Every structure is written in structure tokens, then in C-alpha cells.
Amino acid sequence: MGQAPSSPTEPSGRDTYFRLLSPEFVDCESFGFGNVVVVAGGDYDLTGDLPGDCIAHIFQFLNAGDRKRCSLVCKRWLFIDGQNRYRLSLDARAEILPFLSNMFNRFDSVTKLTLRCDRKSLSLSDEALVMVSVRCSNLTRVKLRGCREVTDLGMESFARNCKKLRKLSCCSCNFGTKGLNAILEHCKFLEELSVKRIRGIHESAEPIQLRSSSSLRSICLKELVNGQVFESLVASRTLKKLKIIHCLGNWDNVLQMNGVGSSSLTEIHLERLQVSDVGLYAISKYPNVETLHILKTPECSNLGLVRVAERCKLLRKLHIDGWRFKRIGDEGLMAVAKHCLNLQELVLISVNATHKSLSAIALNCGKLERLALCGSGTIGDTEIACIAEKCVALRKFCIKGCPISDVGIKALALGCPKLVKLKVKKCEEVTGEVREWLREQRKTLVVSLDDDETKGAVMVNEDDRRGLETVVEDPAPVAGVGAEVVGVGRLAMFKTKLGLLAGKNLVASTFRRWSQSEATSST
């Protein structure tokens, strides 16, 4: 035992294959490889006659590490990799400045560039950004993360050299509105702009100027002190997607600036904003809106939602988070059920919907395919039974933190013939026994439940081995604006900050995963 066999082992199929390809068995001329390269040891480089485009196409299937190792095989592969590397991400610390010239001598075809620097390091300055813009004038997508040494002058020079730019994302930088105005002036093809935590956009910052020839299609504003300087961009008639998250100030007047009846907006995302029903009245004048997210906007009520439902009849996706105040309920949802007949996706978080409104939605919205109900004390087995009976097109259902039991889950499984995915989280009266029952009744149904022993753990669904699903716990309640915070020590401050950072919930990640899977299946 443990000793090698006395007789020689038989060669494997792979060894036999490569042995047959050795010079003593293969005539390279007969195979059309007349120009193959002989390397050390008498072996032949069989890739010698392959076109560079073929090798570059193979490189696209490799991960970053394997691609780097392949580029070190020979000079030809190094050249091919550099000429066909269109996406590059760099650690944008100031120490790499001496190497930038040689780096972009090799990667001179880059069109998508990410410069990222951590908080503790000194980032690249204007000099480096200008060098990048000169060497990579064909850039179409640029992300700047933590580049605090870049100023308005650097952004202006960058804009003059990269006129083909189509997408710009800036986060935690120090330049201001002058640099962004230069981008809008010189980058005529800019379609997407994302601005997050830009310190140069302060209360006294000059407004952003919209150019008449602007081709801007999407704007994302996040955590800005004076985001109202983008008022002219929000009013653009070419804008299709608007996302505003956790920006200070009142936004009702900004939403009213968009042209009445001439707006092209199809997707609006408002989260943690000071927006009232006045802002929703303004949104109701956008006739092409198909996706609307109203998340944690305490001043929005049923009145605003009714007006939106009456006029935005093309609405397909609606997400509502009533947060602590819960001013949206049956009245607004009844209007949605009456007027939004094309609704396909509905997410209700902290919305006290009852049998009355859910029954109307299930009956009238015959195209509803994705439904999520979270944190509502008024949704029980009766409401679930109503959904199961009338939502015949429902394919994906998620419920979290609602007083339902096994009875409701069984009714849902028996009543929705097209249901393919079911998620049940933090519903205390739902037991693990219903999982086995669901497997017997609906073998093709993908089920995700959290038992008392597995809360907060990683779960693997036995019916779907393709991936893992993580149960995300709710963050601890955080004191709101103007509220009194209990405890002033370091521990209390840390818990407060941690709660703010953990704002993403299960529903957002769930629907993002679902939408990605649908996009993959459609292609």
C-alpha cells in the first residue's frame, strides 16, 4: 500500500493526443501551418497562424488573472492583449503617476476607464487626469471614485480632450459645478451622468447650465448638499431616467420645472427626499412614466398617488415605501388598481394595504407578474388568499414581516398557476413544514423560507443549485431628523452610522436579481 505500481501506466487520451501532434507524427505543412514558430525543446507554437482577432476573442472569456498571465506568454500575446483591452480599472493613487505613460502605451484602445482611490491615500491630480485624456481620447465611459485632488481645471481639460464621452460617474470628489459645466459643454454625446457626494457642490455653487444640443438621457443624484443646482438638467426634454436619493432641500419646485406634456421621462426614483404631494402632482403631468419609485418620502400621501395613477396610465412598475408615517394606503392603491391596468411589478413596503385594495389590484391588473409585500400588519391569510385566487399571471412573489401563516402560503401555491418563485421572510407563523408540502404540490416552484434556526444565514435552495441567497436582516431603527438620540457615547454613534449604511433591504436585492435573470433568459 502506498507504493507506485510496478508496471508502467497507460497513457491517457490527452497525452496520446498531444503525442500525435509532435513533429515526428505531424507534417505542419499538410495542416497549413507553414509559418509556425519553433520554440525551445522542439515544440511548435500552433497559434502562430491564428489571426490576432481570434486570440483576442478567446481572451475575452478569461478572467482578469488568467488574462494577465496569458499576456506574459510571448510578445505577440502581450501586444494582442493590450490592443484589445477596452476596459481598465486602476488604483488611482498618486504613486502610479510615473507609470501612466508606459501603461497607456500598452493599453491605447481603452474606452471604459475606472479611477478609484481609497480615503487614506493621496489620489491622482489634474496632471494625471489630463495625461489620461490625451492618451485615451476615445473614452466613452469614465468612473471617478475618491479622486479628491482633481479640480475644476482638471475636469475642464479632460472634457476638451474626451469629446466622445457618453457616460460619467463621479463619487467622493472635490471638484464642483464648473467642472461639470465643462463636461456638458464639450461632451456633446454625454447620455448618462451620475453624481454622488461631490463636495464642490455646496450651497453657494453656481447652477448647472444645460446646453441646447444636450443628448442627456439619465441623471442620478445622490447625497448632495445642494442638488437643486441640477434643476436645468431635470427640466430637459430629452431626459428619460431620473434618480434622486438622499439629497437635502425641497424638491417640489425642481420636479415642477419639467415641461408639461412634453416630458420624455419614463423612469423616476425618489428616495429619502423632502417631496410632498405637490411633487407627485408634477410627476402626474409626465405622460410617459412607466417606472416610479417613491421610497421613504414621508410627506407623500394618498392624494398625490391618486393623481399619479389617474394620469400616468402607462405605469408598469411601482415601488412604495411608506416608512414610519404610512400615509399611503387603500385609497391610493384603489386608484392604482382602477387606472394602471398595465402594471407588471408592485412593491409595497410599510404600506397598510387591506383586502379591499389588494382585491382590486388582483382583479384589474391582469398583467401583474411580480409582487412584494413587506412590513405590513394588515396583510394576513385572507389577503393572500385573495391574491392567490385572482392573480393568475403572478410569477414571482415575496412577502416579509407580515402576519401570515401556512394557510396563506398553501393558498398561494394552489391558486397561482404561473408562480415560479416564492420568498417568505420573517413571517413568524410560517413553519418549516410548509416547505415539504410545497415540494410535493409544486415540484417546479423555487421556494426560499427562513426558519427560526437559519435567520441571517446563507441558504441554498435544493430545487435551484445555481446560486446562493442571503437573508438580509433589517437594520436597527435610526433616529430621524429632529429626533432625540438616546446615548451620546462612541458606541451609540457607531450604531447610528451603521444603521444608515445598512439601508438596503431584501426586496431591492430580490427584484434586482429577478430582473437580471429575466434579462439573461430573454437574450
Short mmCIF file of C-alpha atoms in Angstrom, two decimals:
data_model
loop_
_atom_site.label_atom_id
_atom_site.label_comp_id
_atom_site.label_asym_id
_atom_site.label_seq_id
_atom_site.Cartn_x
_atom_site.Cartn_y
_atom_site.Cartn_z
CA MET A 1 0.00 0.00 0.00
CA GLY A 2 1.18 3.49 -0.84
CA GLN A 3 3.74 2.22 -3.39
CA ALA A 4 3.75 3.06 -7.10
CA PRO A 5 2.66 0.27 -9.48
CA SER A 6 5.49 -1.83 -10.90
CA SER A 7 4.07 -1.80 -14.44
CA PRO A 8 4.06 1.47 -16.41
CA THR A 9 0.73 3.25 -16.54
CA GLU A 10 -1.13 3.51 -19.81
CA PRO A 11 -1.05 6.96 -21.40
CA SER A 12 -4.22 8.98 -21.10
CA GLY A 13 -6.24 10.20 -24.07
CA ARG A 14 -4.94 13.75 -23.58
CA ASP A 15 -1.30 12.57 -23.57
CA THR A 16 -1.88 10.48 -26.68
CA TYR A 17 -3.45 13.46 -28.44
CA PHE A 18 -0.50 15.75 -27.77
CA ARG A 19 1.96 12.98 -28.64
CA LEU A 20 0.32 12.62 -32.04
CA LEU A 21 0.75 16.36 -32.55
CA SER A 22 4.52 16.13 -32.02
CA PRO A 23 6.84 16.79 -35.01
CA GLU A 24 7.51 13.10 -35.60
CA PHE A 25 3.84 12.39 -36.31
CA VAL A 26 2.53 15.65 -37.82
CA ASP A 27 3.56 17.33 -41.02
CA CYS A 28 2.89 21.00 -40.29
CA GLU A 29 2.89 21.86 -43.99
CA SER A 30 -0.02 19.49 -44.65
CA PHE A 31 -2.10 21.23 -42.00
CA GLY A 32 -1.45 24.69 -43.38
CA PHE A 33 0.84 25.76 -40.52
CA GLY A 34 3.82 26.57 -42.68
CA ASN A 35 4.80 29.60 -40.60
CA VAL A 36 4.60 28.04 -37.16
CA VAL A 37 7.20 29.12 -34.67
CA VAL A 38 9.62 26.60 -33.23
CA VAL A 39 10.16 27.19 -29.53
CA ALA A 40 12.67 25.73 -27.12
CA GLY A 41 12.52 21.95 -26.86
CA GLY A 42 11.43 21.38 -30.47
CA ASP A 43 7.74 22.17 -29.83
CA TYR A 44 5.67 24.22 -32.21
CA ASP A 45 3.56 27.32 -31.50
CA LEU A 46 0.31 26.23 -33.10
CA THR A 47 -1.17 29.73 -32.57
CA GLY A 48 1.35 31.29 -34.94
CA ASP A 49 -1.02 31.36 -37.91
CA LEU A 50 -4.13 32.23 -35.90
CA PRO A 51 -5.33 35.78 -36.60
CA GLY A 52 -4.94 38.21 -33.74
CA ASP A 53 -8.70 38.76 -33.68
CA CYS A 54 -9.26 35.08 -32.87
CA ILE A 55 -6.82 35.15 -29.98
CA ALA A 56 -8.36 38.39 -28.71
CA HIS A 57 -11.79 36.77 -28.83
CA ILE A 58 -10.51 33.85 -26.73
CA PHE A 59 -9.04 36.30 -24.22
CA GLN A 60 -12.50 37.76 -23.64
CA PHE A 61 -13.61 34.52 -21.97
CA LEU A 62 -10.79 34.66 -19.39
CA ASN A 63 -10.90 36.31 -16.00
CA ALA A 64 -8.54 39.15 -15.15
CA GLY A 65 -5.86 36.94 -13.57
CA ASP A 66 -5.73 34.40 -16.40
CA ARG A 67 -5.67 37.16 -18.98
CA LYS A 68 -2.69 38.81 -17.30
CA ARG A 69 -0.81 35.50 -17.24
CA CYS A 70 -1.59 34.86 -20.90
CA SER A 71 -0.21 38.27 -21.83
CA LEU A 72 3.17 37.16 -20.42
CA VAL A 73 3.46 34.11 -22.67
CA CYS A 74 5.05 35.94 -25.60
CA LYS A 75 5.36 39.40 -27.12
CA ARG A 76 2.61 38.73 -29.64
CA TRP A 77 0.08 37.83 -26.95
CA LEU A 78 1.19 40.85 -24.92
CA PHE A 79 0.55 43.09 -27.93
CA ILE A 80 -2.81 41.49 -28.73
CA ASP A 81 -3.98 41.79 -25.13
CA GLY A 82 -3.03 45.47 -24.99
CA GLN A 83 -4.66 46.32 -28.32
CA ASN A 84 -7.91 44.60 -27.40
CA ARG A 85 -8.25 45.66 -23.76
CA TYR A 86 -11.15 48.09 -23.84
CA ARG A 87 -11.93 48.21 -20.11
CA LEU A 88 -9.40 49.20 -17.45
CA SER A 89 -9.69 49.79 -13.69
CA LEU A 90 -6.82 51.47 -11.84
CA ASP A 91 -5.95 52.14 -8.23
CA ALA A 92 -5.74 55.92 -8.65
CA ARG A 93 -3.10 56.67 -6.03
CA ALA A 94 -0.57 59.38 -6.74
CA GLU A 95 2.25 56.81 -6.72
CA ILE A 96 1.27 55.43 -10.13
CA LEU A 97 1.80 58.74 -11.93
CA PRO A 98 5.32 57.83 -13.25
CA PHE A 99 3.95 54.62 -14.76
CA LEU A 100 0.88 56.05 -16.50
CA SER A 101 2.70 56.85 -19.74
CA ASN A 102 4.00 53.31 -20.23
CA MET A 103 0.72 51.86 -19.08
CA PHE A 104 -1.29 53.66 -21.75
CA ASN A 105 1.37 52.93 -24.36
CA ARG A 106 0.30 49.33 -23.96
CA PHE A 107 -3.44 49.88 -23.38
CA ASP A 108 -4.10 52.51 -26.02
CA SER A 109 -7.53 51.20 -27.02
CA VAL A 110 -9.26 51.69 -23.68
CA THR A 111 -12.81 53.08 -23.94
CA LYS A 112 -14.05 52.33 -20.38
CA LEU A 113 -11.89 53.58 -17.51
CA THR A 114 -12.31 53.48 -13.73
CA LEU A 115 -10.05 55.50 -11.41
CA ARG A 116 -10.58 54.56 -7.78
CA CYS A 117 -8.70 55.76 -4.69
CA ASP A 118 -9.32 54.94 -1.05
CA ARG A 119 -9.79 57.56 1.64
CA LYS A 120 -6.41 57.14 3.28
CA SER A 121 -4.35 57.65 0.12
CA LEU A 122 -3.49 60.69 -1.95
CA SER A 123 -5.23 60.43 -5.30
CA LEU A 124 -4.11 61.37 -8.79
CA SER A 125 -4.21 65.07 -9.58
CA ASP A 126 -5.15 67.20 -12.58
CA GLU A 127 -1.85 66.40 -14.29
CA ALA A 128 -2.60 62.68 -14.35
CA LEU A 129 -6.19 63.18 -15.50
CA VAL A 130 -5.07 65.37 -18.39
CA MET A 131 -2.44 62.77 -19.37
CA VAL A 132 -5.13 60.08 -19.38
CA SER A 133 -7.44 62.20 -21.54
CA VAL A 134 -4.66 62.84 -24.07
CA ARG A 135 -3.58 59.20 -24.34
CA CYS A 136 -7.17 57.84 -24.34
CA SER A 137 -9.16 60.32 -26.38
CA ASN A 138 -11.69 57.62 -27.35
CA LEU A 139 -13.02 57.16 -23.84
CA THR A 140 -16.77 56.64 -23.73
CA ARG A 141 -17.29 55.65 -20.07
CA VAL A 142 -15.41 57.05 -17.07
CA LYS A 143 -15.82 56.45 -13.34
CA LEU A 144 -14.03 58.62 -10.77
CA ARG A 145 -14.09 57.34 -7.18
CA GLY A 146 -12.33 59.22 -4.39
CA CYS A 147 -10.21 61.37 -6.74
CA ARG A 148 -10.08 64.25 -4.28
CA GLU A 149 -7.08 66.00 -5.88
CA VAL A 150 -8.89 66.56 -9.18
CA THR A 151 -10.16 70.15 -9.50
CA ASP A 152 -12.44 72.04 -11.88
CA LEU A 153 -9.45 72.90 -14.08
CA GLY A 154 -8.57 69.24 -14.49
CA MET A 155 -12.14 68.34 -15.39
CA GLU A 156 -12.26 71.14 -17.95
CA SER A 157 -9.08 69.91 -19.68
CA PHE A 158 -10.39 66.36 -19.53
CA ALA A 159 -13.66 67.43 -21.19
CA ARG A 160 -11.83 69.18 -24.02
CA ASN A 161 -9.86 66.04 -24.88
CA CYS A 162 -12.58 63.38 -24.39
CA LYS A 163 -15.39 64.66 -26.55
CA LYS A 164 -16.74 61.17 -27.25
CA LEU A 165 -17.67 60.62 -23.60
CA ARG A 166 -21.11 59.04 -23.17
CA LYS A 167 -21.22 58.10 -19.51
CA LEU A 168 -19.65 59.84 -16.48
CA SER A 169 -19.91 58.72 -12.85
CA CYS A 170 -18.31 60.77 -10.05
CA CYS A 171 -18.24 59.89 -6.37
CA SER A 172 -16.45 61.48 -3.38
CA CYS A 173 -14.58 64.07 -5.44
CA ASN A 174 -13.82 67.73 -4.65
CA PHE A 175 -14.46 69.50 -7.94
CA GLY A 176 -17.67 71.46 -8.38
CA THR A 177 -20.20 72.77 -10.86
CA LYS A 178 -17.57 74.45 -13.07
CA GLY A 179 -16.04 71.11 -13.94
CA LEU A 180 -19.46 69.55 -14.61
CA ASN A 181 -20.47 72.51 -16.77
CA ALA A 182 -17.31 71.97 -18.82
CA ILE A 183 -18.27 68.31 -19.29
CA LEU A 184 -21.75 69.28 -20.51
CA GLU A 185 -20.31 71.92 -22.82
CA HIS A 186 -17.65 69.85 -24.59
CA CYS A 187 -19.04 66.29 -24.35
CA LYS A 188 -21.96 66.61 -26.75
CA PHE A 189 -22.66 62.87 -26.73
CA LEU A 190 -22.98 62.53 -22.95
CA GLU A 191 -26.02 60.35 -22.18
CA GLU A 192 -25.63 59.29 -18.53
CA LEU A 193 -24.46 61.39 -15.58
CA SER A 194 -24.14 60.10 -12.02
CA VAL A 195 -23.05 62.45 -9.23
CA LYS A 196 -22.59 61.28 -5.63
CA ARG A 197 -21.11 63.08 -2.64
CA ILE A 198 -19.38 65.83 -4.64
CA ARG A 199 -18.06 68.29 -2.06
CA GLY A 200 -17.69 71.13 -4.53
CA ILE A 201 -21.48 71.30 -4.96
CA HIS A 202 -22.18 73.41 -1.88
CA GLU A 203 -24.88 75.93 -1.03
CA SER A 204 -23.22 78.80 -2.91
CA ALA A 205 -22.36 76.76 -6.02
CA GLU A 206 -23.34 78.16 -9.39
CA PRO A 207 -26.17 76.36 -11.25
CA ILE A 208 -25.54 73.70 -13.85
CA GLN A 209 -26.12 75.03 -17.34
CA LEU A 210 -27.97 72.85 -19.84
CA ARG A 211 -26.76 73.07 -23.43
CA SER A 212 -29.31 73.20 -26.23
CA SER A 213 -27.63 70.32 -28.04
CA SER A 214 -27.54 68.10 -24.97
CA SER A 215 -28.19 64.39 -25.51
CA LEU A 216 -28.51 63.58 -21.79
CA ARG A 217 -30.80 60.61 -21.11
CA SER A 218 -30.14 59.62 -17.48
CA ILE A 219 -29.28 61.51 -14.27
CA CYS A 220 -28.52 60.08 -10.84
CA LEU A 221 -28.04 62.48 -7.91
CA LYS A 222 -27.13 61.02 -4.54
CA GLU A 223 -26.21 62.52 -1.16
CA LEU A 224 -25.72 66.10 -2.34
CA VAL A 225 -25.93 69.21 -0.19
CA ASN A 226 -27.29 71.41 -2.99
CA GLY A 227 -28.59 69.10 -5.67
CA GLN A 228 -31.04 71.80 -6.80
CA VAL A 229 -28.27 73.24 -8.99
CA PHE A 230 -29.17 70.46 -11.46
CA GLU A 231 -32.63 71.96 -11.98
CA SER A 232 -32.00 72.72 -15.65
CA LEU A 233 -30.98 69.10 -16.32
CA VAL A 234 -34.11 67.76 -14.64
CA ALA A 235 -36.14 70.05 -16.90
CA SER A 236 -34.50 68.66 -20.03
CA ARG A 237 -36.99 67.32 -22.56
CA THR A 238 -34.58 64.59 -23.64
CA LEU A 239 -34.25 63.13 -20.13
CA LYS A 240 -35.69 59.62 -19.75
CA LYS A 241 -34.40 58.42 -16.37
CA LEU A 242 -34.23 60.47 -13.16
CA LYS A 243 -32.91 59.14 -9.85
CA ILE A 244 -32.59 61.37 -6.75
CA ILE A 245 -31.51 59.74 -3.48
CA HIS A 246 -30.90 61.33 -0.07
CA CYS A 247 -30.31 64.88 -1.26
CA LEU A 248 -31.02 67.83 1.03
CA GLY A 249 -33.56 70.58 0.39
CA ASN A 250 -37.06 70.73 -1.03
CA TRP A 251 -37.51 69.11 -4.44
CA ASP A 252 -41.10 70.01 -5.27
CA ASN A 253 -40.12 73.07 -7.29
CA VAL A 254 -37.45 71.14 -9.21
CA LEU A 255 -39.94 68.48 -10.29
CA GLN A 256 -42.35 71.18 -11.44
CA MET A 257 -39.76 72.57 -13.88
CA ASN A 258 -40.10 69.71 -16.37
CA GLY A 259 -42.16 70.60 -19.43
CA VAL A 260 -45.86 69.81 -19.12
CA GLY A 261 -46.92 67.24 -21.71
CA SER A 262 -43.55 67.36 -23.48
CA SER A 263 -41.52 65.38 -20.96
CA SER A 264 -39.76 62.20 -22.09
CA LEU A 265 -39.27 60.83 -18.57
CA THR A 266 -40.08 57.13 -18.32
CA GLU A 267 -38.38 56.21 -15.02
CA ILE A 268 -38.38 58.23 -11.77
CA HIS A 269 -36.75 57.15 -8.50
CA LEU A 270 -37.24 59.34 -5.40
CA GLU A 271 -35.75 58.13 -2.10
CA ARG A 272 -35.23 59.84 1.25
CA LEU A 273 -36.25 63.23 -0.09
CA GLN A 274 -38.30 66.18 1.00
CA VAL A 275 -41.03 65.69 -1.59
CA SER A 276 -44.72 66.26 -0.95
CA ASP A 277 -47.91 65.72 -2.92
CA VAL A 278 -47.01 68.87 -4.87
CA GLY A 279 -44.09 66.98 -6.36
CA LEU A 280 -46.34 64.00 -7.15
CA TYR A 281 -48.78 66.37 -8.88
CA ALA A 282 -45.87 67.49 -11.06
CA ILE A 283 -44.95 63.87 -11.83
CA SER A 284 -48.55 63.20 -12.86
CA LYS A 285 -48.02 65.62 -15.76
CA TYR A 286 -45.35 63.33 -17.24
CA PRO A 287 -47.49 61.14 -19.51
CA ASN A 288 -44.75 58.62 -20.42
CA VAL A 289 -43.78 57.47 -16.92
CA GLU A 290 -43.54 53.67 -16.76
CA THR A 291 -41.46 53.13 -13.59
CA LEU A 292 -42.00 55.05 -10.35
CA HIS A 293 -40.22 54.53 -7.01
CA ILE A 294 -41.49 56.53 -4.02
CA LEU A 295 -39.29 55.39 -1.14
CA LYS A 296 -39.14 56.93 2.33
CA THR A 297 -40.73 60.25 1.36
CA PRO A 298 -42.82 60.97 4.49
CA GLU A 299 -44.72 63.92 3.01
CA CYS A 300 -46.26 61.92 0.15
CA SER A 301 -49.81 60.70 0.76
CA ASN A 302 -52.79 59.10 -0.94
CA LEU A 303 -53.72 62.37 -2.64
CA GLY A 304 -50.52 62.51 -4.64
CA LEU A 305 -50.62 58.82 -5.55
CA VAL A 306 -54.23 59.14 -6.76
CA ARG A 307 -53.25 61.98 -9.08
CA VAL A 308 -50.30 59.99 -10.45
CA ALA A 309 -52.46 56.90 -11.04
CA GLU A 310 -55.13 58.91 -12.86
CA ARG A 311 -52.74 60.45 -15.37
CA CYS A 312 -49.80 58.05 -15.67
CA LYS A 313 -51.72 55.19 -17.23
CA LEU A 314 -48.62 53.62 -18.79
CA LEU A 315 -47.22 52.76 -15.35
CA ARG A 316 -45.68 49.26 -15.33
CA LYS A 317 -43.52 49.24 -12.18
CA LEU A 318 -44.48 50.85 -8.88
CA HIS A 319 -42.45 50.72 -5.64
CA ILE A 320 -43.79 52.42 -2.50
CA ASP A 321 -42.11 52.57 0.93
CA GLY A 322 -44.40 54.21 3.50
CA TRP A 323 -41.59 54.21 6.07
CA ARG A 324 -42.68 55.25 9.58
CA PHE A 325 -45.54 57.58 8.68
CA LYS A 326 -47.51 55.24 6.36
CA ARG A 327 -49.58 57.98 4.71
CA ILE A 328 -50.27 55.81 1.67
CA GLY A 329 -52.90 53.10 1.96
CA ASP A 330 -56.06 51.71 0.41
CA GLU A 331 -57.22 54.96 -1.17
CA GLY A 332 -54.11 55.39 -3.28
CA LEU A 333 -53.88 51.70 -4.15
CA MET A 334 -57.52 51.64 -5.27
CA ALA A 335 -56.70 54.40 -7.75
CA VAL A 336 -53.73 52.38 -9.00
CA ALA A 337 -55.98 49.35 -9.48
CA LYS A 338 -58.52 51.42 -11.39
CA HIS A 339 -56.26 53.30 -13.79
CA CYS A 340 -52.91 51.45 -14.06
CA LEU A 341 -54.08 48.37 -15.95
CA ASN A 342 -50.61 47.69 -17.41
CA LEU A 343 -48.98 47.21 -14.00
CA GLN A 344 -46.49 44.34 -14.03
CA GLU A 345 -44.45 44.88 -10.84
CA LEU A 346 -45.67 46.16 -7.47
CA VAL A 347 -43.62 46.52 -4.27
CA LEU A 348 -45.33 47.72 -1.08
CA ILE A 349 -43.15 48.30 1.99
CA SER A 350 -44.70 49.56 5.25
CA VAL A 351 -47.99 50.20 3.43
CA ASN A 352 -51.11 49.16 5.34
CA ALA A 353 -52.98 47.64 2.44
CA THR A 354 -56.12 45.62 3.19
CA HIS A 355 -58.28 43.09 1.44
CA LYS A 356 -60.17 45.88 -0.30
CA SER A 357 -57.25 47.38 -2.24
CA LEU A 358 -55.37 44.12 -2.85
CA SER A 359 -58.53 42.52 -4.22
CA ALA A 360 -58.99 45.42 -6.66
CA ILE A 361 -55.36 45.21 -7.81
CA ALA A 362 -55.54 41.46 -8.26
CA LEU A 363 -58.78 41.75 -10.23
CA ASN A 364 -57.96 44.71 -12.51
CA CYS A 365 -54.19 44.39 -13.03
CA GLY A 366 -54.24 41.23 -15.08
CA LYS A 367 -50.63 41.64 -16.19
CA LEU A 368 -49.17 41.70 -12.66
CA GLU A 369 -46.22 39.28 -12.64
CA ARG A 370 -44.08 40.38 -9.67
CA LEU A 371 -45.45 41.30 -6.25
CA ALA A 372 -43.70 42.06 -2.93
CA LEU A 373 -45.43 42.85 0.37
CA CYS A 374 -43.24 43.79 3.35
CA GLY A 375 -43.68 45.14 6.85
CA SER A 376 -47.47 45.45 6.85
CA GLY A 377 -49.57 44.42 9.84
CA THR A 378 -52.79 44.39 7.83
CA ILE A 379 -51.84 41.68 5.35
CA GLY A 380 -52.86 38.22 6.56
CA ASP A 381 -54.09 34.92 5.20
CA THR A 382 -57.31 36.49 3.87
CA GLU A 383 -55.40 38.95 1.69
CA ILE A 384 -53.05 36.23 0.48
CA ALA A 385 -55.98 34.01 -0.43
CA CYS A 386 -57.47 36.86 -2.45
CA ILE A 387 -54.19 37.31 -4.35
CA ALA A 388 -53.97 33.57 -4.96
CA GLU A 389 -57.46 33.48 -6.38
CA LYS A 390 -57.28 36.46 -8.75
CA CYS A 391 -53.60 36.99 -9.71
CA VAL A 392 -53.46 34.37 -12.43
CA ALA A 393 -50.42 35.95 -14.13
CA LEU A 394 -48.29 36.18 -10.95
CA ARG A 395 -44.87 34.57 -11.43
CA LYS A 396 -42.77 35.85 -8.53
CA PHE A 397 -43.96 36.68 -5.04
CA CYS A 398 -42.07 37.95 -1.99
CA ILE A 399 -43.54 38.56 1.45
CA LYS A 400 -41.65 39.71 4.52
CA GLY A 401 -42.65 40.61 8.07
CA CYS A 402 -46.41 40.10 7.61
CA PRO A 403 -48.80 38.15 9.93
CA ILE A 404 -49.46 35.24 7.58
CA SER A 405 -49.40 31.52 8.34
CA ASP A 406 -49.05 28.23 6.50
CA VAL A 407 -52.68 28.56 5.39
CA GLY A 408 -51.89 31.62 3.29
CA ILE A 409 -48.79 30.05 1.75
CA LYS A 410 -50.70 26.93 0.76
CA ALA A 411 -53.48 29.02 -0.79
CA LEU A 412 -50.90 30.97 -2.76
CA ALA A 413 -49.27 27.83 -4.10
CA LEU A 414 -52.59 26.29 -5.11
CA GLY A 415 -54.07 29.42 -6.67
CA CYS A 416 -51.32 30.96 -8.83
CA PRO A 417 -50.75 28.61 -11.78
CA LYS A 418 -47.77 30.54 -13.20
CA LEU A 419 -45.90 31.05 -9.91
CA VAL A 420 -42.24 30.06 -10.28
CA LYS A 421 -40.52 31.78 -7.31
CA LEU A 422 -41.71 32.28 -3.75
CA LYS A 423 -39.83 34.05 -0.93
CA VAL A 424 -41.11 34.18 2.63
CA LYS A 425 -39.02 36.05 5.21
CA LYS A 426 -39.62 36.91 8.86
CA CYS A 427 -43.21 35.67 8.94
CA GLU A 428 -43.21 34.08 12.38
CA GLU A 429 -46.34 31.96 11.90
CA VAL A 430 -44.98 30.26 8.78
CA THR A 431 -43.37 26.96 9.79
CA GLY A 432 -40.81 24.78 8.09
CA GLU A 433 -43.42 22.08 7.48
CA VAL A 434 -44.94 24.06 4.63
CA ARG A 435 -41.66 23.73 2.71
CA GLU A 436 -42.11 19.96 2.37
CA TRP A 437 -45.74 20.43 1.44
CA LEU A 438 -44.79 22.89 -1.31
CA ARG A 439 -42.24 20.45 -2.72
CA GLU A 440 -44.87 17.79 -3.00
CA GLN A 441 -47.52 20.02 -4.54
CA ARG A 442 -45.37 22.25 -6.78
CA LYS A 443 -42.15 20.48 -7.65
CA THR A 444 -41.03 23.19 -10.08
CA LEU A 445 -41.61 26.03 -7.61
CA VAL A 446 -38.41 27.65 -6.27
CA VAL A 447 -39.04 28.30 -2.57
CA SER A 448 -36.98 30.33 -0.10
CA LEU A 449 -38.01 30.28 3.56
CA ASP A 450 -36.20 31.26 6.75
CA ASP A 451 -36.77 29.08 9.76
CA ASP A 452 -36.00 30.18 13.31
CA GLU A 453 -32.63 28.38 13.19
CA THR A 454 -31.45 29.91 9.88
CA LYS A 455 -32.30 33.60 10.20
CA GLY A 456 -29.49 35.71 8.89
CA ALA A 457 -27.67 32.71 7.41
CA VAL A 458 -26.85 31.72 3.86
CA MET A 459 -29.42 29.35 2.41
CA VAL A 460 -29.20 27.01 -0.57
CA ASN A 461 -32.43 26.10 -2.31
CA GLU A 462 -32.49 22.39 -3.18
CA ASP A 463 -34.58 22.98 -6.29
CA ASP A 464 -32.17 25.57 -7.69
CA ARG A 465 -28.47 24.77 -7.36
CA ARG A 466 -27.34 27.71 -9.50
CA GLY A 467 -26.72 30.19 -6.70
CA LEU A 468 -26.93 31.17 -3.07
CA GLU A 469 -29.41 33.52 -1.43
CA THR A 470 -28.57 35.55 1.63
CA VAL A 471 -31.21 36.53 4.13
CA VAL A 472 -30.68 40.21 4.91
CA GLU A 473 -31.72 41.31 8.35
CA ASP A 474 -33.46 44.63 8.90
CA PRO A 475 -31.21 47.37 10.32
CA ALA A 476 -31.80 48.70 13.78
CA PRO A 477 -34.13 51.75 13.87
CA VAL A 478 -32.26 55.01 13.46
CA ALA A 479 -33.39 58.28 14.93
CA GLY A 480 -34.87 60.54 12.28
CA VAL A 481 -34.23 64.20 11.65
CA GLY A 482 -35.06 66.24 14.69
CA ALA A 483 -35.49 63.16 16.87
CA GLU A 484 -33.69 62.68 20.15
CA VAL A 485 -30.90 60.13 20.03
CA VAL A 486 -30.50 58.05 23.16
CA GLY A 487 -26.89 57.74 24.22
CA VAL A 488 -24.10 60.04 23.18
CA GLY A 489 -21.13 57.70 23.51
CA ARG A 490 -18.99 56.28 20.75
CA LEU A 491 -20.97 53.04 20.71
CA ALA A 492 -24.26 54.87 20.15
CA MET A 493 -22.77 56.98 17.35
CA PHE A 494 -21.33 53.88 15.71
CA LYS A 495 -24.67 52.07 15.82
CA THR A 496 -26.40 55.07 14.30
CA LYS A 497 -23.95 55.26 11.39
CA LEU A 498 -24.12 51.51 10.90
CA GLY A 499 -27.90 51.68 10.66
CA LEU A 500 -27.70 54.35 7.96
CA LEU A 501 -25.22 52.32 5.93
CA ALA A 502 -27.36 49.17 6.13
CA GLY A 503 -30.38 50.69 4.43
CA LYS A 504 -30.65 48.14 1.62
CA ASN A 505 -33.38 45.62 2.26
CA LEU A 506 -34.35 42.23 0.98
CA VAL A 507 -36.84 43.46 -1.59
CA ALA A 508 -34.37 45.62 -3.52
CA SER A 509 -31.84 42.80 -3.84
CA THR A 510 -34.57 40.29 -4.65
CA PHE A 511 -36.07 42.25 -7.53
CA ARG A 512 -32.65 43.21 -8.84
CA ARG A 513 -31.74 39.52 -9.01
CA TRP A 514 -35.06 38.68 -10.65
CA SER A 515 -34.71 41.41 -13.28
CA GLN A 516 -31.16 40.28 -14.10
CA SER A 517 -32.27 36.66 -14.50
CA GLU A 518 -35.10 37.72 -16.80
CA ALA A 519 -32.75 39.83 -18.92
CA THR A 520 -30.38 36.88 -19.25
CA SER A 521 -33.15 34.49 -20.23
CA SER A 522 -34.54 36.93 -22.80
CA THR A 523 -31.19 37.23 -24.57
#
